[in-house]
XYZ file of C-alpha atoms in Angstrom:
731
model
C 64.326 59.324 -9.402
C 64.424 56.935 -6.503
C 60.769 57.265 -5.470
C 59.502 56.979 -9.042
C 61.570 53.839 -9.459
C 59.991 52.221 -6.387
C 56.438 53.272 -7.280
C 56.096 52.703 -10.950
C 58.168 49.579 -11.236
C 56.839 47.661 -8.286
C 53.193 48.646 -8.581
C 53.110 47.358 -12.175
C 54.371 43.896 -11.220
C 52.283 43.322 -8.098
C 48.725 42.262 -7.620
C 47.808 45.604 -6.028
C 48.217 48.754 -8.107
C 48.123 51.591 -5.626
C 49.131 55.205 -6.126
C 51.170 56.365 -3.185
C 53.154 59.579 -3.153
C 56.970 59.310 -3.150
C 57.126 61.077 0.231
C 54.738 58.552 1.788
C 56.675 55.721 0.176
C 59.943 56.889 1.768
C 58.216 57.615 5.089
C 56.753 54.125 5.309
C 60.112 52.503 4.657
C 62.001 54.766 7.052
C 59.528 54.330 9.940
C 59.516 50.564 9.715
C 55.976 50.318 8.289
C 56.838 47.513 5.942
C 53.418 45.934 5.492
C 52.653 47.793 2.261
C 55.944 46.642 0.752
C 55.308 43.027 1.680
C 51.865 43.101 0.080
C 53.016 45.100 -2.925
C 56.220 43.205 -3.674
C 55.259 39.605 -2.905
C 54.807 37.239 -5.796
C 51.251 35.978 -6.515
C 50.441 32.853 -4.531
C 53.155 33.493 -1.905
C 51.992 33.067 1.694
C 52.156 36.417 3.477
C 53.535 36.855 7.008
C 51.378 38.481 9.719
C 50.834 42.165 9.023
C 51.413 43.671 12.466
C 53.232 42.945 15.719
C 49.973 42.517 17.700
C 48.891 39.590 15.519
C 52.240 37.881 15.930
C 52.138 38.358 19.667
C 48.634 36.864 19.951
C 49.653 33.843 17.908
C 52.636 33.156 20.148
C 50.562 33.456 23.315
C 47.769 31.162 22.104
C 49.733 28.340 20.471
C 49.778 26.185 23.591
C 45.967 26.131 23.662
C 45.751 24.448 20.242
C 44.789 20.727 20.021
C 47.844 18.402 19.685
C 46.830 17.273 16.177
C 47.005 20.900 14.996
C 50.432 21.611 16.457
C 53.491 21.236 14.225
C 57.159 21.425 15.207
C 59.074 24.535 14.143
C 62.150 23.493 12.137
C 65.344 24.998 13.542
C 66.890 25.388 10.093
C 64.812 25.205 6.908
C 65.781 22.522 4.404
C 67.405 24.133 1.388
C 65.958 22.969 -1.944
C 68.329 21.265 -4.354
C 69.406 23.386 -7.340
C 71.679 21.746 -9.906
C 72.488 24.523 -12.363
C 76.229 24.907 -12.861
C 78.280 27.957 -13.812
C 78.830 26.600 -17.312
C 75.118 25.866 -17.832
C 74.179 29.354 -16.635
C 76.694 31.001 -18.985
C 75.348 28.917 -21.880
C 71.798 30.039 -20.998
C 72.884 33.678 -21.072
C 74.732 33.229 -24.347
C 71.643 31.645 -25.978
C 69.440 34.436 -24.636
C 71.735 37.129 -26.045
C 71.721 35.494 -29.475
C 67.994 34.657 -29.608
C 66.564 37.515 -27.578
C 64.538 34.986 -25.549
C 65.366 35.485 -21.848
C 62.739 33.182 -20.306
C 65.155 30.687 -18.702
C 67.528 33.390 -17.446
C 64.596 35.433 -16.119
C 63.253 32.428 -14.238
C 66.670 31.734 -12.739
C 67.106 35.282 -11.401
C 63.477 35.449 -10.241
C 63.845 32.256 -8.215
C 67.419 32.731 -6.952
C 66.989 36.141 -5.310
C 63.485 35.525 -3.967
C 64.695 34.580 -0.472
C 67.771 33.827 1.580
C 66.936 30.108 1.288
C 66.927 30.313 -2.506
C 70.195 32.292 -2.516
C 71.813 29.484 -0.544
C 70.204 26.870 -2.812
C 71.788 28.465 -5.865
C 75.226 29.423 -4.577
C 76.046 27.068 -1.684
C 78.427 24.340 -2.834
C 76.466 21.675 -0.923
C 72.838 22.614 -0.334
C 72.539 21.276 3.217
C 76.227 21.285 4.193
C 77.009 23.175 7.405
C 80.140 25.190 6.424
C 80.198 26.738 9.893
C 83.854 27.808 9.915
C 85.532 31.125 9.258
C 87.894 29.439 6.798
C 85.254 28.466 4.246
C 82.048 30.339 3.454
C 80.768 27.371 1.462
C 79.876 29.740 -1.389
C 80.574 28.854 -5.013
C 82.429 32.101 -5.737
C 82.858 31.337 -9.437
C 79.090 30.956 -9.874
C 78.350 34.146 -7.875
C 80.782 36.085 -10.066
C 79.251 34.711 -13.275
C 75.696 35.590 -12.161
C 76.642 39.131 -11.139
C 78.818 39.720 -14.217
C 75.843 38.860 -16.453
C 73.218 40.734 -14.400
C 73.849 44.283 -15.623
C 73.624 43.120 -19.256
C 70.181 41.545 -18.840
C 66.889 43.303 -19.726
C 65.608 45.844 -17.203
C 62.712 43.669 -16.050
C 65.154 40.966 -14.935
C 67.277 43.479 -13.027
C 64.139 44.828 -11.342
C 63.003 41.320 -10.407
C 66.330 40.790 -8.584
C 65.820 43.980 -6.566
C 62.240 42.958 -5.864
C 63.417 39.606 -4.510
C 66.037 41.311 -2.327
C 63.339 43.535 -0.819
C 61.205 40.509 0.035
C 64.241 38.861 1.648
C 65.147 41.916 3.720
C 61.567 42.476 4.920
C 61.221 38.938 6.199
C 60.154 38.599 9.831
C 63.277 37.493 11.728
C 62.959 35.070 14.626
C 65.991 34.475 16.809
C 69.670 34.821 15.827
C 70.889 34.670 12.243
C 72.018 31.310 10.902
C 75.178 30.790 8.891
C 72.955 30.486 5.809
C 71.672 33.998 6.539
C 75.265 35.236 6.784
C 76.032 33.566 3.462
C 73.111 35.415 1.893
C 74.365 38.755 3.250
C 77.867 37.906 2.025
C 76.490 37.275 -1.480
C 74.078 40.228 -1.551
C 76.668 42.823 -0.529
C 78.594 41.960 -3.726
C 75.628 42.874 -5.970
C 76.842 45.382 -8.625
C 73.393 47.033 -8.906
C 74.082 49.207 -5.866
C 76.220 51.543 -7.964
C 72.982 53.270 -9.052
C 71.381 55.822 -6.736
C 67.966 54.405 -7.701
C 68.811 51.316 -5.625
C 70.106 53.210 -2.584
C 67.022 52.688 -0.374
C 67.327 48.916 -0.836
C 71.106 49.070 -0.410
C 70.724 51.103 2.794
C 68.415 48.500 4.345
C 70.811 45.713 3.426
C 73.681 47.635 5.038
C 71.583 48.343 8.120
C 70.891 44.649 8.661
C 74.545 43.691 8.137
C 75.705 46.453 10.521
C 73.256 45.208 13.182
C 74.597 41.632 13.169
C 76.302 40.309 16.282
C 80.039 40.600 16.806
C 80.407 36.840 16.259
C 78.593 37.102 12.920
C 80.797 40.024 11.906
C 83.810 37.871 12.731
C 82.646 35.264 10.197
C 81.925 37.890 7.526
C 85.353 39.496 7.949
C 87.137 36.198 7.350
C 84.909 35.333 4.393
C 85.438 38.760 2.835
C 89.220 38.439 2.985
C 88.959 35.376 0.685
C 87.554 37.510 -2.162
C 89.872 38.244 -5.076
C 91.382 41.773 -5.049
C 89.042 42.927 -7.840
C 85.904 41.492 -6.233
C 86.963 42.932 -2.866
C 87.613 46.408 -4.240
C 84.256 46.742 -6.027
C 81.982 46.739 -2.917
C 84.485 48.974 -1.099
C 84.232 51.552 -3.882
C 80.428 51.255 -3.903
C 80.302 51.886 -0.155
C 82.563 54.941 -0.454
C 80.421 56.258 -3.315
C 77.244 55.628 -1.284
C 78.592 57.661 1.660
C 79.773 60.502 -0.596
C 76.468 60.663 -2.492
C 74.443 60.617 0.721
C 76.535 63.509 2.066
C 76.484 65.520 -1.176
C 73.710 64.315 -3.538
C 73.913 65.601 -7.120
C 70.248 66.668 -6.993
C 68.391 67.791 -3.828
C 65.483 65.393 -4.478
C 67.650 62.497 -5.637
C 67.468 60.766 -2.238
C 65.025 60.776 0.698
C 65.520 63.647 3.189
C 68.583 63.167 5.391
C 66.453 63.657 8.507
C 64.493 60.502 7.651
C 67.522 58.338 6.899
C 70.171 59.518 9.325
C 71.161 55.874 9.824
C 72.328 55.426 6.211
C 75.851 56.756 6.673
C 76.529 55.032 10.052
C 75.356 51.706 8.609
C 77.480 52.049 5.458
C 80.526 53.111 7.473
C 80.183 50.136 9.825
C 79.968 47.722 6.893
C 82.969 49.429 5.305
C 84.692 48.774 8.635
C 84.187 45.030 8.070
C 86.005 45.296 4.747
C 88.762 47.318 6.398
C 89.089 44.649 9.105
C 89.254 41.949 6.420
C 91.991 43.911 4.676
C 93.914 44.237 7.952
C 93.734 40.558 8.965
C 94.714 39.359 5.502
C 98.268 37.975 5.393
C 99.124 40.625 2.825
C 96.734 43.591 2.473
C 94.255 43.098 -0.365
C 94.368 46.800 -1.177
C 96.369 49.770 0.199
C 94.891 51.229 3.393
C 94.849 54.627 1.666
C 92.173 53.305 -0.739
C 89.717 53.287 2.177
C 90.064 57.068 2.492
C 86.954 59.013 1.514
C 88.240 62.276 0.066
C 84.719 63.763 0.256
C 85.134 63.978 4.034
C 87.753 66.702 3.513
C 84.774 68.992 2.770
C 82.693 68.331 5.895
C 83.055 69.936 9.334
C 85.537 67.346 10.566
C 86.298 69.341 13.720
C 82.645 68.917 14.722
C 83.091 65.176 14.108
C 86.219 65.271 16.272
C 84.469 67.119 19.121
C 81.534 64.692 18.995
C 83.981 61.804 19.254
C 85.839 63.459 22.155
C 82.596 64.058 24.042
C 80.816 60.790 23.327
C 83.620 58.329 22.490
C 82.462 55.111 20.836
C 78.910 55.360 22.148
C 75.770 55.310 20.011
C 76.436 58.890 18.879
C 77.987 58.377 15.439
C 81.171 60.166 14.373
C 83.518 59.392 11.496
C 86.343 59.562 14.065
C 85.049 56.239 15.424
C 86.174 54.817 12.057
C 89.483 56.615 11.410
C 90.400 54.348 8.470
C 87.973 56.389 6.328
C 89.649 59.737 7.146
C 92.522 60.727 4.866
C 95.873 61.856 6.238
C 94.970 65.364 5.052
C 91.925 65.387 7.370
C 93.868 63.890 10.283
C 96.656 66.420 9.832
C 94.105 69.247 9.785
C 92.481 67.909 12.966
C 95.867 67.707 14.713
C 96.813 71.207 13.522
C 93.535 72.771 14.656
C 93.738 70.898 17.944
C 97.321 72.148 18.271
C 96.276 75.712 17.465
C 93.657 75.591 20.202
C 96.269 74.360 22.662
C 98.725 77.056 21.484
C 96.101 79.792 21.901
C 95.149 78.466 25.324
C 98.798 78.366 26.424
C 99.465 81.903 25.178
C 96.261 83.215 26.800
C 97.262 81.767 30.166
C 100.655 83.472 29.961
C 99.029 86.782 28.995
C 96.420 86.661 31.770
C 99.109 85.772 34.298
C 101.177 88.845 33.324
C 98.185 91.199 33.341
C 96.899 89.908 36.682
C 100.307 90.691 38.240
C 100.289 94.120 36.564
C 103.482 93.333 34.724
C 104.410 94.730 31.339
C 103.257 92.391 28.600
C 106.065 91.215 26.334
C 104.782 89.790 23.054
C 107.601 87.234 23.156
C 105.672 85.346 25.827
C 103.273 84.240 23.066
C 106.055 82.183 21.432
C 108.428 79.348 22.211
C 111.589 81.366 21.594
C 114.707 79.291 20.917
C 118.066 81.094 20.767
C 121.028 78.951 19.707
C 124.619 79.307 18.542
C 125.509 77.375 15.408
C 128.742 76.159 16.996
C 126.857 74.819 20.063
C 123.650 73.847 18.303
C 122.860 70.602 20.148
C 123.704 71.668 23.700
C 122.009 75.072 23.311
C 118.874 73.459 21.892
C 118.732 70.931 24.721
C 119.153 73.678 27.337
C 116.502 75.895 25.749
C 113.904 73.131 25.425
C 114.577 71.937 28.983
C 114.216 75.457 30.427
C 111.105 76.224 28.400
C 109.296 72.894 28.626
C 106.153 74.735 29.824
C 106.092 76.707 26.549
C 106.338 73.753 24.140
C 102.756 74.207 22.938
C 103.366 77.800 21.848
C 104.290 78.810 18.325
C 107.973 78.049 17.687
C 110.369 80.863 16.773
C 114.128 80.352 16.275
C 116.998 82.845 16.396
C 120.610 82.067 15.515
C 122.822 84.166 17.800
C 124.874 86.775 15.898
C 122.781 86.531 12.719
C 120.253 89.029 11.443
C 116.945 87.696 10.246
C 113.411 87.486 11.540
C 112.035 83.958 11.712
C 108.967 83.766 9.472
C 109.341 80.001 9.179
C 112.598 79.610 7.279
C 114.911 79.708 10.306
C 112.723 77.179 12.108
C 113.007 74.793 9.167
C 116.777 75.229 9.053
C 117.108 74.663 12.821
C 115.255 71.364 12.510
C 117.332 70.298 9.522
C 120.732 71.027 11.117
C 119.760 69.547 14.480
C 118.476 66.302 12.961
C 121.587 65.994 10.806
C 123.845 66.350 13.864
C 121.860 64.049 16.167
C 121.727 61.217 13.643
C 125.382 61.428 12.652
C 127.059 58.080 13.318
C 129.873 59.746 15.275
C 127.384 60.983 17.846
C 126.408 57.432 18.833
C 122.758 57.958 19.809
C 121.492 56.027 16.798
C 122.973 53.242 14.711
C 122.584 53.388 10.950
C 121.554 49.990 9.563
C 123.059 49.779 6.082
C 121.016 46.780 4.946
C 117.687 48.401 5.806
C 118.822 52.029 5.318
C 117.265 53.194 8.561
C 118.343 54.365 12.008
C 117.767 52.445 15.225
C 118.363 53.239 18.882
C 121.808 52.458 20.292
C 121.561 50.081 23.235
C 124.388 51.595 25.268
C 123.518 52.409 28.854
C 124.070 55.828 30.424
C 122.948 57.883 33.408
C 121.010 60.488 31.426
C 118.701 59.875 28.499
C 117.679 63.518 28.070
C 119.075 63.682 24.544
C 116.692 60.921 23.469
C 113.918 62.985 25.019
C 115.160 65.940 22.941
C 114.784 63.895 19.729
C 111.239 62.945 20.732
C 110.448 66.565 21.529
C 111.855 67.641 18.155
C 109.610 65.177 16.357
C 106.623 66.393 18.357
C 107.445 70.030 17.587
C 107.787 69.176 13.902
C 104.269 67.674 13.823
C 102.939 70.507 15.976
C 104.448 73.169 13.691
C 103.890 71.313 10.382
C 107.580 70.831 9.599
C 108.672 67.722 7.654
C 111.869 66.100 8.984
C 114.389 64.015 7.083
C 114.369 61.132 9.585
C 114.690 57.462 8.634
C 113.117 55.337 11.347
C 111.522 51.963 10.525
C 107.740 51.740 10.637
C 107.954 49.717 13.856
C 109.294 52.834 15.635
C 106.055 54.689 14.906
C 104.042 51.703 16.121
C 105.970 51.912 19.392
C 105.187 55.643 19.560
C 101.485 54.769 19.464
C 101.781 52.139 22.237
C 99.796 53.595 23.881
C 98.680 56.561 21.725
C 98.250 58.765 24.807
C 100.450 58.941 27.904
C 99.084 56.595 30.605
C 97.964 58.152 33.887
C 100.081 55.669 35.833
C 103.641 57.011 35.728
C 105.006 53.492 36.269
C 103.151 52.056 33.279
C 105.340 50.708 30.488
C 105.363 52.640 27.209
C 106.533 51.741 23.720
C 106.346 47.989 24.336
C 104.667 47.108 21.043
C 104.396 43.419 20.202
C 107.477 42.590 18.121
C 107.548 39.963 15.383
C 110.157 38.579 13.027
C 108.652 40.780 10.295
C 109.354 43.847 12.445
C 112.962 42.749 12.904
C 113.155 42.260 9.133
C 112.549 46.016 8.705
C 115.603 46.833 10.820
C 118.049 43.915 10.822
C 117.184 41.816 7.756
C 120.232 39.541 7.972
C 119.556 38.585 11.590
C 115.847 38.111 10.843
C 116.739 35.797 7.969
C 119.005 33.755 10.253
C 116.302 33.398 12.895
C 113.846 32.389 10.178
C 116.225 29.601 9.115
C 116.435 28.453 12.742
C 112.627 28.152 12.863
C 112.459 26.104 9.665
C 115.534 23.910 10.309
C 114.741 20.206 9.973
C 117.864 18.788 11.639
C 118.958 18.580 15.283
C 118.620 22.191 16.502
C 120.309 21.661 19.850
C 123.454 19.976 18.492
C 123.820 21.862 15.206
C 123.151 25.423 16.454
C 124.416 24.999 20.021
C 122.449 27.994 21.322
C 121.128 28.867 24.771
C 118.605 31.435 25.994
C 121.473 33.877 26.359
C 122.485 36.519 23.805
C 125.502 38.775 23.478
C 125.556 42.457 22.611
C 128.378 44.945 22.109
C 128.132 48.146 24.154
C 130.817 50.809 23.714
C 133.299 48.201 22.518
C 132.550 45.741 25.333
C 130.620 42.501 24.659
C 128.006 41.818 27.328
C 125.743 38.811 27.844
C 122.003 38.947 28.570
C 119.725 36.119 29.627
C 116.439 36.083 27.701
C 114.767 34.375 30.693
C 115.923 33.470 34.219
C 118.748 30.910 34.008
C 118.769 31.317 30.232
C 122.484 30.556 29.937
C 121.728 27.018 31.120
C 118.673 26.413 28.894
C 119.558 25.004 25.463
C 117.535 25.987 22.376
C 115.758 22.927 21.004
C 113.255 22.149 18.283
C 110.509 22.346 20.919
C 111.396 25.774 22.401
C 112.944 27.550 19.391
C 109.791 29.632 18.753
C 109.963 30.945 22.322
C 113.684 31.707 21.843
C 113.063 33.711 18.650
C 110.159 35.632 20.218
C 112.191 36.510 23.328
C 115.238 37.478 21.235
C 113.223 39.770 18.950
C 111.479 41.349 21.945
C 114.859 41.883 23.623
C 116.356 43.602 20.568
C 113.394 45.836 19.737
C 111.998 46.536 23.201
C 113.859 45.546 26.352
C 117.452 46.393 25.349
C 116.470 49.958 24.401
C 113.605 50.514 26.842
C 115.041 53.533 28.698
C 116.166 55.210 25.476
C 112.805 54.761 23.811
C 110.800 55.676 26.929
C 112.613 59.032 27.030
C 111.999 59.464 23.297
C 108.294 58.539 23.755
C 107.760 61.022 26.595
C 109.537 63.757 24.632
C 107.234 63.271 21.643
C 104.060 63.112 23.732
C 105.071 66.129 25.845
C 104.276 68.164 22.732
C 101.728 65.997 20.905
C 99.525 65.020 23.826
C 96.296 64.924 21.834
C 93.380 62.562 21.417
C 93.874 63.040 17.675
C 96.863 60.674 17.812
C 94.420 57.848 18.495
C 93.122 58.323 14.942
C 96.486 57.598 13.332
C 98.094 54.495 11.922
C 101.894 54.154 12.319
C 102.269 54.867 8.574
C 100.356 58.117 9.007
C 102.490 59.244 11.941
C 105.533 58.655 9.755
C 103.947 60.747 6.995
C 103.193 63.598 9.414
C 106.722 63.563 10.845
C 108.671 63.073 7.630
C 106.389 64.099 4.810
C 106.794 62.101 1.640
C 110.187 61.501 0.011
C 108.485 61.011 -3.371
C 109.089 64.135 -5.435
C 106.843 65.006 -8.366
C 108.318 68.084 -9.994
C 105.644 68.042 -12.692
C 103.022 68.494 -9.955
C 105.110 71.340 -8.513
C 105.211 72.977 -11.975
C 101.410 72.779 -12.270
C 100.888 74.306 -8.821
C 103.556 77.020 -9.111
C 102.631 80.696 -8.816
C 104.457 83.561 -10.511
C 105.291 87.137 -9.610
C 106.885 89.401 -12.218
C 107.127 86.516 -14.688
C 104.570 84.856 -16.939
C 104.604 81.074 -17.098
C 105.549 81.204 -20.813
C 108.494 83.587 -20.463
C 111.955 82.373 -21.479
C 113.433 82.340 -17.944
C 110.521 80.335 -16.541
C 110.554 77.819 -19.403
C 114.330 77.378 -19.028
C 113.905 76.923 -15.263
C 111.433 74.042 -15.636
C 113.436 72.438 -18.446
C 116.459 72.387 -16.137
C 114.599 71.272 -12.976
C 112.685 68.442 -14.655
C 115.974 67.142 -16.093
C 117.806 67.323 -12.725
C 118.683 64.026 -11.017
C 116.726 63.286 -7.833
C 119.525 64.522 -5.570
C 119.568 67.969 -7.175
C 115.766 68.142 -7.177
C 115.864 67.532 -3.421
C 118.463 70.272 -3.028
C 116.291 72.669 -5.009
C 113.297 71.884 -2.786
C 115.432 72.408 0.318
C 116.819 75.663 -1.100
C 113.329 77.045 -1.783
C 111.369 75.658 1.163
C 113.880 74.695 3.872
C 113.018 70.979 3.576
C 113.527 68.330 0.915
C 110.309 66.503 1.856
C 106.825 66.864 0.406
C 104.028 67.767 2.860
C 101.016 65.515 3.426
C 98.804 67.446 1.007
C 101.298 67.074 -1.849
C 103.236 69.638 -3.864
C 100.187 71.901 -4.164
C 100.354 72.553 -0.401
C 103.788 74.159 -0.741
C 102.410 77.353 -2.371
C 105.648 77.470 -4.355
C 106.313 80.838 -6.021
C 108.808 81.980 -8.681
C 109.491 85.717 -8.574
C 111.463 88.049 -10.802
C 114.345 90.015 -9.283
C 115.741 92.940 -11.271
C 119.481 92.406 -10.801
C 122.290 91.608 -13.252
C 122.321 88.045 -14.624
C 125.679 87.311 -12.989
C 123.783 87.117 -9.662
C 122.779 83.757 -8.209
C 119.114 82.903 -7.515
C 117.800 83.899 -4.061
C 115.200 82.099 -1.939
C 112.811 83.043 0.868
C 112.255 79.727 2.622
C 109.635 81.206 4.941
C 107.466 81.918 1.891
C 108.571 78.924 -0.250
C 109.732 81.421 -2.840
C 112.633 81.433 -5.295
C 113.771 84.693 -6.964
C 115.368 84.435 -10.410
C 117.312 87.126 -12.280
C 116.235 87.333 -15.962
C 118.613 84.652 -17.279
C 118.518 84.438 -21.067
C 119.762 80.923 -21.740
C 119.156 77.465 -20.350
C 122.900 76.896 -19.873
C 123.331 80.072 -17.837
C 120.331 79.317 -15.637
C 121.448 75.743 -14.973
C 124.955 76.868 -13.971
C 123.775 79.583 -11.570
C 120.969 77.498 -10.078
C 123.248 74.498 -9.424
C 125.752 76.708 -7.569
C 122.979 78.286 -5.463
C 121.233 75.082 -4.391
C 124.528 73.312 -3.650
C 125.695 76.036 -1.239
C 122.492 76.952 0.561
C 123.215 76.420 4.266
C 123.051 79.419 6.578
C 120.817 82.453 6.630
C 122.222 85.113 4.359
C 121.016 88.618 3.695
C 120.271 89.603 0.109
């Protein structure tokens, strides 16, 4: 156990052998009473610091009364001793120790190196007294650090304990004034220590994390840029240790494995803040060191995340800790659940207001007032939908229910899914002209044509908002930059004249949408010849609108300003901003307001653009094997002939037919955020002749199969059914 580790190990190697209970040991550390540790863990002969704050204060007050010959100047930065051991020499020492069993030299190295921050710098700094005060270079010999840590866990236990003992002495040092860059280097090296994977080291690890978390913003800035220089493997290891530390602190394997949570409530906030430094390093890296999803802590799916959300709403980013202050650690599953529960509360509130209003006026209560009821004709789908949503804009936060005029069928979810599917297909058709399909990037982008009414763009935004609100995945292909614009800002500004959707646009963003044009502009930026004469460009661009070519100045008098080698960067920036922001501002503003008219929630502030895309579209990656594992059965056993034939056929289907099957059974060909298991897919037996086609209940994600006897028969009938599935038909 943790306390036993502290007490038996350290008391045996110190000059004072005291018996202190584990509870008192933890209490002393948690309340800042560090004197016992300093006495207990200091090496023999080491000069001890003052033992209480009163002594220190008296010394500071009385120093001016000392005789001049007694006074000594305080060095601003201690001189780092010179250590000459190289990586190769260290590895040879370890190799000899392994073969001979004599670890004296290696033990002495570890004992000295981790005894203080000064010694850490002496061992690992490339030049002992070099400044290295830039964010670009930590000055650390990374190869040597890696070699020392790689060997550490293979050394005898007494060596490993001596390292931890030295770290404790370093962390309990009396700090005077701001941290130096040498201190930051020591923190940078210590946070990579692989020993923190063991729960027996968690008290030490927690104090290290607390000190790193408490550093100034400027110091954090240095650490972030040093961390991003780590190799992917070395970067990932401390991230995984931090995630494990948080999970174990939340849900320890044994109740007495760690000190009581009430006495170390700062553990999780400190660890999360340090994890935030790694996340920042990952974000500012030219290419991410690891996927942002690897920062998710799945354990947090089992806590009361709505309480975390309410704390964050009430206290914001104040001193009251909430995981919502660090949304990178929350998985998309948690964020989706927060949005859904927040949506449910808004739905209930909206319905309650309608109900109270009716009752207060003594009117008959119609249960339909609890829903957003949409009635549309298939032949007039777009215009009817636009009219209905415009008339019922006050009901958008109610539960959605769709009826197709002239068709029987109660909407239990299936008709809603079909309405979304058909509407999206019609809106994004190239003949309709609202969106342009970019063949090179295989995505849609907003048409720049001007008109008097942009309500249809608002309809598309409202549809996307309703889809998120009602947990429907849409088959929409917008570039990631579109979702970044949707979160700029993440909530509607109070000032109605404030600009929305004006996200900073770069050449990389244009690359997502118009790769050929982005490549051409990239060549302009790197051209070595005479830009003005060879390209003959001005700050004026041309765009086709409804068959008419129109010119646009990128800046006042742009048609008279030539593009030169000196101003070409400005030209590219203005051109990209024009294409992705200014030329489509009114269209996107309508789209933005439509989306946020439904999804006006603080929860959106927790999301990355990639996560918004996942919530709107689901995942296009199909894993039919995962669907098979999660499938439920009614009337059939999973080993029966019909079921085995079904999965043989489905797993062998090409992707296009697998998507059609998913659409046939669920009303959408996209996978929800939680994966295939969240579909609750069910295969049921229907007692009809085998010449019948399969039937589906999309509202229940259920497919009904007659008892087909052969694989060939099942494949033929199933292919016909899934290829002709549009429209609500009665069984």
